[in-house]
XYZ file of C-alpha atoms in Angstrom:
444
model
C 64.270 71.762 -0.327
C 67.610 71.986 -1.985
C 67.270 68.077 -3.761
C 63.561 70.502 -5.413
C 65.893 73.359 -6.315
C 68.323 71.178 -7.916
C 66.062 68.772 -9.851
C 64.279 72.544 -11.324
C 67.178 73.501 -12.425
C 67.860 70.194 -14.285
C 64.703 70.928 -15.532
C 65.448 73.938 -16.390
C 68.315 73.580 -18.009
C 66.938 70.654 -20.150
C 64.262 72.626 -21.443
C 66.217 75.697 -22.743
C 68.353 73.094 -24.743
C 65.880 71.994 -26.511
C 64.048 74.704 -27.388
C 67.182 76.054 -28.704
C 68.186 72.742 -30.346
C 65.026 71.911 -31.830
C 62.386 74.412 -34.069
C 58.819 74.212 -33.840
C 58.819 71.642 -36.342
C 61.135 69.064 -34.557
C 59.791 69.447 -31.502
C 56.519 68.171 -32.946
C 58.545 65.614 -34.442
C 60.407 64.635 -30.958
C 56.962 64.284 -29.871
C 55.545 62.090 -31.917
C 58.894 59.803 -32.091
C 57.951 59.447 -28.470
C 54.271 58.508 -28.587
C 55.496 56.500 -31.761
C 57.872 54.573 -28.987
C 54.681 53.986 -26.427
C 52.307 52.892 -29.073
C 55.061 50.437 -31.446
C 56.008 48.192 -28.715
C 53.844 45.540 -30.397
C 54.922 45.587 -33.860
C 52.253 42.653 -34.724
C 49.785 44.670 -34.054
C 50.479 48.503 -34.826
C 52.393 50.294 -37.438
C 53.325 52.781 -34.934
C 56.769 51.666 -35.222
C 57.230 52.869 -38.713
C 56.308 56.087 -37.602
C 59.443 56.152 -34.839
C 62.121 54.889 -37.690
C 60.878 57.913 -39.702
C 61.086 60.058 -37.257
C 64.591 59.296 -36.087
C 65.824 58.908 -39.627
C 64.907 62.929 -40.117
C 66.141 63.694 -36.833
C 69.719 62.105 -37.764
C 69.829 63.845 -41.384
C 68.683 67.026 -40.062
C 71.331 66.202 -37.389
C 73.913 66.026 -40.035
C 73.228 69.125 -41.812
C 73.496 71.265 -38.937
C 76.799 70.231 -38.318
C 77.709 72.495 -41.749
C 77.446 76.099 -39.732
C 80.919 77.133 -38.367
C 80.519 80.321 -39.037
C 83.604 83.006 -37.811
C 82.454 85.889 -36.847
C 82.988 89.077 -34.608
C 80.286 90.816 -32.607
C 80.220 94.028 -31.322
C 77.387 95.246 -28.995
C 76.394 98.811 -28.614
C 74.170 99.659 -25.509
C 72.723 102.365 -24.235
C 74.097 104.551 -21.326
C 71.112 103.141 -19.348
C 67.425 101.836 -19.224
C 64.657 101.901 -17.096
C 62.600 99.501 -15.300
C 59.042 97.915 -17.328
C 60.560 100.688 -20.766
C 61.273 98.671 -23.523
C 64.345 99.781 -25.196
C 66.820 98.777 -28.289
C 69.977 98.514 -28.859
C 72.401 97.818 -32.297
C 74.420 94.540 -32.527
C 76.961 94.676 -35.308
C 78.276 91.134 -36.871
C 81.312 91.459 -38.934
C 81.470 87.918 -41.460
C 85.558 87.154 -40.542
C 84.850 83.635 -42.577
C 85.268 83.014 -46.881
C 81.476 82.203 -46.690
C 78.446 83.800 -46.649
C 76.244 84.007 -43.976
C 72.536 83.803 -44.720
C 68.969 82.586 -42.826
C 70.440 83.346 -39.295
C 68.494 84.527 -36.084
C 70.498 85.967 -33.407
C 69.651 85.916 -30.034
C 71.539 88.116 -26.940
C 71.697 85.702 -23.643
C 71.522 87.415 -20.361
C 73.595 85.882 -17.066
C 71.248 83.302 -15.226
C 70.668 83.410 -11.722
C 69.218 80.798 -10.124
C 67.219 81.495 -6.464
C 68.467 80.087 -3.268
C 66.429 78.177 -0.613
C 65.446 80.954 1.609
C 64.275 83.185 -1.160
C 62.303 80.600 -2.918
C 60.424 79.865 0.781
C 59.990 83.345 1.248
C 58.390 84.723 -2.090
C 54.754 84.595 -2.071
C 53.687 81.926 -5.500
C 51.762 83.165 -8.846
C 48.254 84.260 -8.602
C 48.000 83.318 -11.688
C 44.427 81.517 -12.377
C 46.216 79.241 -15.273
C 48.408 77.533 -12.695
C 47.094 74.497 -11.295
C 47.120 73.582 -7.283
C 49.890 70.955 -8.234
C 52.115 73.803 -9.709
C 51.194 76.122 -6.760
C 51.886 73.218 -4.050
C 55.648 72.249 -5.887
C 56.150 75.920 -6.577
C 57.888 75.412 -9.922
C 55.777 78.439 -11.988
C 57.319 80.441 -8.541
C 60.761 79.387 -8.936
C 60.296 80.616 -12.846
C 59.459 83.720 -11.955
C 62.513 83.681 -9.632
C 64.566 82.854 -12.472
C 63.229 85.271 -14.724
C 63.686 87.996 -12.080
C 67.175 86.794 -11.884
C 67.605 87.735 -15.306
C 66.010 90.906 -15.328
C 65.058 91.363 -19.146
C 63.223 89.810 -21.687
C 65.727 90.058 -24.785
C 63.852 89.314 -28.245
C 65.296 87.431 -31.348
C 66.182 89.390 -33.725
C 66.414 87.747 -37.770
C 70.183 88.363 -39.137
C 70.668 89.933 -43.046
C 72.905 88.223 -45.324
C 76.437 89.186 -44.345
C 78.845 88.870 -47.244
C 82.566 87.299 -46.551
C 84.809 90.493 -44.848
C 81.673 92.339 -44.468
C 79.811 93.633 -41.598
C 75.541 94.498 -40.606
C 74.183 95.503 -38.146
C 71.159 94.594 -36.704
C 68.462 95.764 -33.619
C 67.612 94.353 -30.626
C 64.714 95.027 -28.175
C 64.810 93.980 -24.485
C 62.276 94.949 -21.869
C 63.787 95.065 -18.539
C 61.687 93.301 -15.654
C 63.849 94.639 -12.403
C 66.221 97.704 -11.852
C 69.622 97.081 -10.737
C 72.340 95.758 -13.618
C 71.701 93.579 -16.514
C 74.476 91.225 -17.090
C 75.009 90.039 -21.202
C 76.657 86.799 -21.057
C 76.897 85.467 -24.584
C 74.936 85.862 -28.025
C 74.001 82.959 -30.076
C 73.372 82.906 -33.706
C 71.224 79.864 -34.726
C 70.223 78.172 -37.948
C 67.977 76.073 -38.731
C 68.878 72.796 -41.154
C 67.684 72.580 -44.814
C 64.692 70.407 -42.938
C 63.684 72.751 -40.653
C 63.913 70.664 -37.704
C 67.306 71.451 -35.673
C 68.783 74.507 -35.055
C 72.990 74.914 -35.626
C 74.241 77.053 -32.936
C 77.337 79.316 -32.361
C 78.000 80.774 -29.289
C 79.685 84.106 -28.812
C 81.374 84.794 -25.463
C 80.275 88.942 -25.427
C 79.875 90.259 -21.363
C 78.679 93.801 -20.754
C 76.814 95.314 -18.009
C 73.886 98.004 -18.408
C 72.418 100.033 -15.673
C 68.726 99.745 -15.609
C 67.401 102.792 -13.176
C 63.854 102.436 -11.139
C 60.679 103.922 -12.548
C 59.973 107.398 -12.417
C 56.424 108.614 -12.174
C 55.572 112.420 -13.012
C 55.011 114.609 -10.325
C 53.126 117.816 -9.349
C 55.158 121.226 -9.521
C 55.835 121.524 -5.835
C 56.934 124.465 -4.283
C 59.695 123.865 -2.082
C 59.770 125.827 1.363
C 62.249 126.802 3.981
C 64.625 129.446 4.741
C 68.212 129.714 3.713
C 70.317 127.793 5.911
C 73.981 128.106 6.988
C 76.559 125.657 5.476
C 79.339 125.215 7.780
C 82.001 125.359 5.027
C 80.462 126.537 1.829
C 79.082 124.481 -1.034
C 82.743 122.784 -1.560
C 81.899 121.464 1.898
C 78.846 119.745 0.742
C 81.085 117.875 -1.961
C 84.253 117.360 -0.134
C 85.282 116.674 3.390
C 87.066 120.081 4.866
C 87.422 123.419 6.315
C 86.698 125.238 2.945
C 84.851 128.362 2.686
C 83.751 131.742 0.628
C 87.088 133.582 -0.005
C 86.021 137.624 0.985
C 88.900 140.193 1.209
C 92.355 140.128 2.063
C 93.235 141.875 5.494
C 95.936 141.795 8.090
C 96.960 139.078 10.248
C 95.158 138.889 13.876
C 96.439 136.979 16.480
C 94.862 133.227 16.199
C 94.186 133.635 12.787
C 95.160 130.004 11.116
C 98.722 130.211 9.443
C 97.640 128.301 6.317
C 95.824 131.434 5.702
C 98.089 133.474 4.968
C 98.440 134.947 1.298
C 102.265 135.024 1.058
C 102.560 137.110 -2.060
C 100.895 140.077 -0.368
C 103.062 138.997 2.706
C 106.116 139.817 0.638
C 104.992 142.555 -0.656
C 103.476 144.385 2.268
C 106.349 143.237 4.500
C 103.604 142.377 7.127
C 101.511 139.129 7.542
C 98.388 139.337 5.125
C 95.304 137.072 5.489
C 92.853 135.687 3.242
C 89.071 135.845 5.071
C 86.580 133.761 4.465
C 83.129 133.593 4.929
C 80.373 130.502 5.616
C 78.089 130.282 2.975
C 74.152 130.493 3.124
C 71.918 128.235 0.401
C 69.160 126.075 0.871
C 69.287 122.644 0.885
C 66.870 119.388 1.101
C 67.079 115.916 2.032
C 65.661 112.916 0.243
C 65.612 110.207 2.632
C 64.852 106.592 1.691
C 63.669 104.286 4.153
C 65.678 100.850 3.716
C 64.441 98.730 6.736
C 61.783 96.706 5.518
C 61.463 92.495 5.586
C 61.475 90.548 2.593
C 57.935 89.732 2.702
C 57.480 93.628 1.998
C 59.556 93.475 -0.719
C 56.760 95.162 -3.423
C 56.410 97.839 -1.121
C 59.869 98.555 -1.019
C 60.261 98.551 -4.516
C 57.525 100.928 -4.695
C 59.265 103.062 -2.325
C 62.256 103.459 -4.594
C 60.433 104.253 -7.005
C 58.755 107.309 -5.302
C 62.598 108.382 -4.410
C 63.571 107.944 -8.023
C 60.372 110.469 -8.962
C 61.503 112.983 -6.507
C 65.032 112.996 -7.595
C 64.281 113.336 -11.550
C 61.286 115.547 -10.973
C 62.214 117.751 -8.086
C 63.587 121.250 -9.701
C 66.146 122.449 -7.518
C 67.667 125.745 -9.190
C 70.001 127.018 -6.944
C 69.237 124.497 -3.942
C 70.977 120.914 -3.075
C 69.551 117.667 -2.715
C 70.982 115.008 -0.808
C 70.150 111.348 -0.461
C 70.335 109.225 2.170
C 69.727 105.577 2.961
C 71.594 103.035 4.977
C 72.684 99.636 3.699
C 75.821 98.078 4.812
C 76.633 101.708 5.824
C 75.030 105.248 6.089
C 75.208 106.685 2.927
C 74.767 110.693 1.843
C 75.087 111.627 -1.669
C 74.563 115.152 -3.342
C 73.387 117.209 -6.519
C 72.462 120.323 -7.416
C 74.796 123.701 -7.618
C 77.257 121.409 -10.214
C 77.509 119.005 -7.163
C 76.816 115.441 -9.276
C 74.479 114.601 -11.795
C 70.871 113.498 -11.663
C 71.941 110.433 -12.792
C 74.130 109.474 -10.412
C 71.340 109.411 -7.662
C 69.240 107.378 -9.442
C 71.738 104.454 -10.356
C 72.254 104.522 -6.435
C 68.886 103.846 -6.198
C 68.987 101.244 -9.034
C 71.255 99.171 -6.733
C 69.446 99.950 -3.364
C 68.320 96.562 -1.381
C 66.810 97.047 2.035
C 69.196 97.075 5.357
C 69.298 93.993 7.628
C 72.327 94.991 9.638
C 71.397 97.921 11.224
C 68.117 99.130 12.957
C 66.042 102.287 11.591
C 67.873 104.016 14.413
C 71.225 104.345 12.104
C 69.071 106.005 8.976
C 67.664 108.826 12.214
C 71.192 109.600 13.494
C 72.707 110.051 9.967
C 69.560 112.226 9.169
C 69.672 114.387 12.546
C 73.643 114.794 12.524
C 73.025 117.211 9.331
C 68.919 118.239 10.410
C 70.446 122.061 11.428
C 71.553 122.658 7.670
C 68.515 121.508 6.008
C 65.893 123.737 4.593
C 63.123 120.778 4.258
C 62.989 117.012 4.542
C 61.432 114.292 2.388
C 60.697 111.185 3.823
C 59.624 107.879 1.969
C 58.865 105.826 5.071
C 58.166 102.176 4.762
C 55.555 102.108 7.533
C 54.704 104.944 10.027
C 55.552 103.339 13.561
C 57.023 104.928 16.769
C 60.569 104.900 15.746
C 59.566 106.358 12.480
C 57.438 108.997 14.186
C 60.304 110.182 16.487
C 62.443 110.814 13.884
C 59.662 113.221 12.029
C 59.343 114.743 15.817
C 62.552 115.372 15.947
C 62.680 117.356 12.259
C 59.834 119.340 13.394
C 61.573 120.528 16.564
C 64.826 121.455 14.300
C 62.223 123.720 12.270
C 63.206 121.439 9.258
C 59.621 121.689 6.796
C 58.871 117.821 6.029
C 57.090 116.125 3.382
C 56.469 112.241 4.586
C 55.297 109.688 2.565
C 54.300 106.399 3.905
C 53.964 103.381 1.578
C 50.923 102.693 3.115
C 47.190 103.080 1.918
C 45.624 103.403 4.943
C 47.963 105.352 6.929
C 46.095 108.464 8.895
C 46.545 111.686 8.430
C 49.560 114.142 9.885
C 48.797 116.127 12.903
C 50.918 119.219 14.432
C 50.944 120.790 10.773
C 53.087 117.746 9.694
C 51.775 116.430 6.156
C 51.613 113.166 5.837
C 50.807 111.562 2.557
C 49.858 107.878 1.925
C 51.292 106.008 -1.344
C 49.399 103.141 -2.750
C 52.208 100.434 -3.657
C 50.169 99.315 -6.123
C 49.327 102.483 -7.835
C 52.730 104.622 -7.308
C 51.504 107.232 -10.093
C 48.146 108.034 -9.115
C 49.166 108.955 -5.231
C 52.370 111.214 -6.234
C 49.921 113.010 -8.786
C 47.450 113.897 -5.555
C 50.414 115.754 -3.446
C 49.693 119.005 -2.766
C 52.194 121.370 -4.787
C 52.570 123.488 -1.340
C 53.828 120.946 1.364
């Protein structure tokens, strides 16, 4: 398996060179140099041959002209704050002409980091269903290990044709890229490319230009739901909910009682009063929900897990949460519990943690429960986007019902049944995210 890996990416790598070395044109020209090289090897009794010195003779002198562009140049890339997944988006590229030439008939083109699939992922991934691919290509699994590789890469970046840049000047030119996965795009380098006065080889400057862009999942409209539960009591106020401590609602100043902390005490009125002075607080009651993201899932269910980030990503841009808090959670390498809502965070910042989610192997479904159930008395109502609906899953929802805790549970699952025990239970098409989220009731 790894000798197949290695020869693709030989083959790989061979092909992007020259179909960035070569145009159109001398590619068709490569081509027939080679059938000119089958058919000549009897010069008695073809003429192929001529063909072949033809051919190479344009190949050398278009060879030679390219070796004219040595263009200097500065680029400067200017991308968004962040995209999202399957939205095509653009972004400027300025070129400033450093050299005493002009710079004329150049294409640019933005290169994104390559990232070539190991062994167990390549076994794993289902191949192409792709009619067009032959059973040879399906048995060898090269058109799979493309799509690997494209995956990898995570955009499609388009060329984009360069204006004439004057010596000392600068332009500025667009470029569209359609992102393919969520998670971070990685710019490696940017090329500019001519072609010689033949139009048959391409000159080629490379650029050394890294940046990183955020590309967040998909998020699919949802119904105005009204969000129920009572007011809850947060054991240290809303700064508890942000930071980790004893801090709560400051009431009234009053005198000191006897086991009343000492970093309480308001020393200014002390000093004044000539007796100890207290400040009193007060615990803090607000509602608050709990989007929880089910991470456990196998490779093989890999499409479903996507889908289930995207139906978290939904709920976190589309969920309007006034007054209220919304926490995350999902478990990875560790249990993790972020918040918005009451100038706790941004919207944003939930949904690049979900642009970088990949399911948990280390831990069992257990770890996501406990983290959920250690904070199930201060919730007002639950979302769950469950991966499957089995018994470990169900004891958890059990659990949340016997807390009181209202519960919305979506199960990435088509045919999963129904809720029972006035639990609602929803089932989410993977392959038709939109279409189930626009059937949820708007009262859970």
């Amino acid at each position: 398996m790894s000798g197949l890996l290695r020869a693709f990416v030989r083959v790989y790598r061979f092909s992007q060179w020259t179909r960035r070395r070569f145009t159109p044109a001398g590619l068709a020209l490569v081509y027939m140099m080679m059938a000119a090289t089958v058919f000549g090897v009897d010069t008695r009794r073809t003429v192929a041959y001529q063909l072949f010195s033809v051919a190479v003779a344009l190949l050398a002198i278009a060879s030679l002209g390219s070796l004219r562009f040595r263009p200097r140049v500065q680029l400067e890339r200017k991308l968004p704050e962040h995209a999202t997944v399957g939205e095509r988006f653009s972004y400027r590229q300025v070129v400033h002409n450093l050299g005493p030439r002009r710079i004329a008939n150049v294409r640019l083109r933005d290169e994104l980091a390559e990232r070539f699939p190991d062994a167990d992922t390549f076994r794993r991934t289902r191949g192409t269903g792709d009619p067009r691919v032959n059973w040879v290509d399906r048995r060898i699994g090269f058109p799979r290990w493309m799509e690997l590789v494209r995956r990898g890469r995570g955009g499609d970046v388009d060329e984009a044709a360069l204006a004439d840049v004057p010596p000392g000047r600068s332009t500025e030119v667009t470029v569209s890229v359609t992102p393919l996965r969520r998670g971070v795009l990685r710019f490696e380098r940017c090329r500019l490319l001519r072609s010689d006065a033949l139009g048959l080889i391409n000159a080629s400057v490379n650029v050394d230009l890294p940046a990183e862009l955020v590309v967040l999942p998909r998020c699919h409209p949802i119904p105005p739901l009204r969000l129920p539960g009572a007011r809850r009591l947060q054991r240290g106020g809303v700064a508890f909910s942000h930071n980790v401590g004893d801090s709560e609602e400051f009431i009234q100043l009053r005198d000191y009682r006897p086991g009343d902390p000492l970093r309480h005490i308001h020393w200014p009125s002390f000093a004044k009063a000539g007796r100890p002075v207290v400040k009193e607080y007060q615990d803090e009651y607000f509602t608050r929900y709990a989007l929880v993201l089910d991470t456990f899932g196998g490779a093989a269910e890999n499409h479903v897990f996507e889908a289930a980030v995207s139906v978290a990503a939904s709920f976190v841009g589309g969920l309007e949460m006034r007054d209220a808090l919304l926490d995350l959670v999902f478990v990875e390498d560790r249990a993790y519990r972020l918040t918005v809502g009451r100038g706790l965070g941004r919207t944003t910042d939930l949904l690049r943690e979900l642009a970088a989610a990949t399911p948990c192997r280390d831990h069992g479904f257990e770890r996501l429960a406990a983290e959920v159930m250690e904070h199930a008395a201060s919730l007002s109502g639950c979302i769950l986007v469950l991966l499957r609906l089995d018994q470990d899953r169900q004891r958890l929802i059990r659990s949340l019902r016997a807390q009181g805790v209202h519960q919305l549970v979506l199960v990435m699952d088509a045919a999963v049944p129904e809720g029972e025990d006035g639990i609602a239970i929803h089932a989410v098409d993977p392959r038709d995210v939109g279409a189930s989220l626009r059937a949820l009731p708007e009262a859970w």
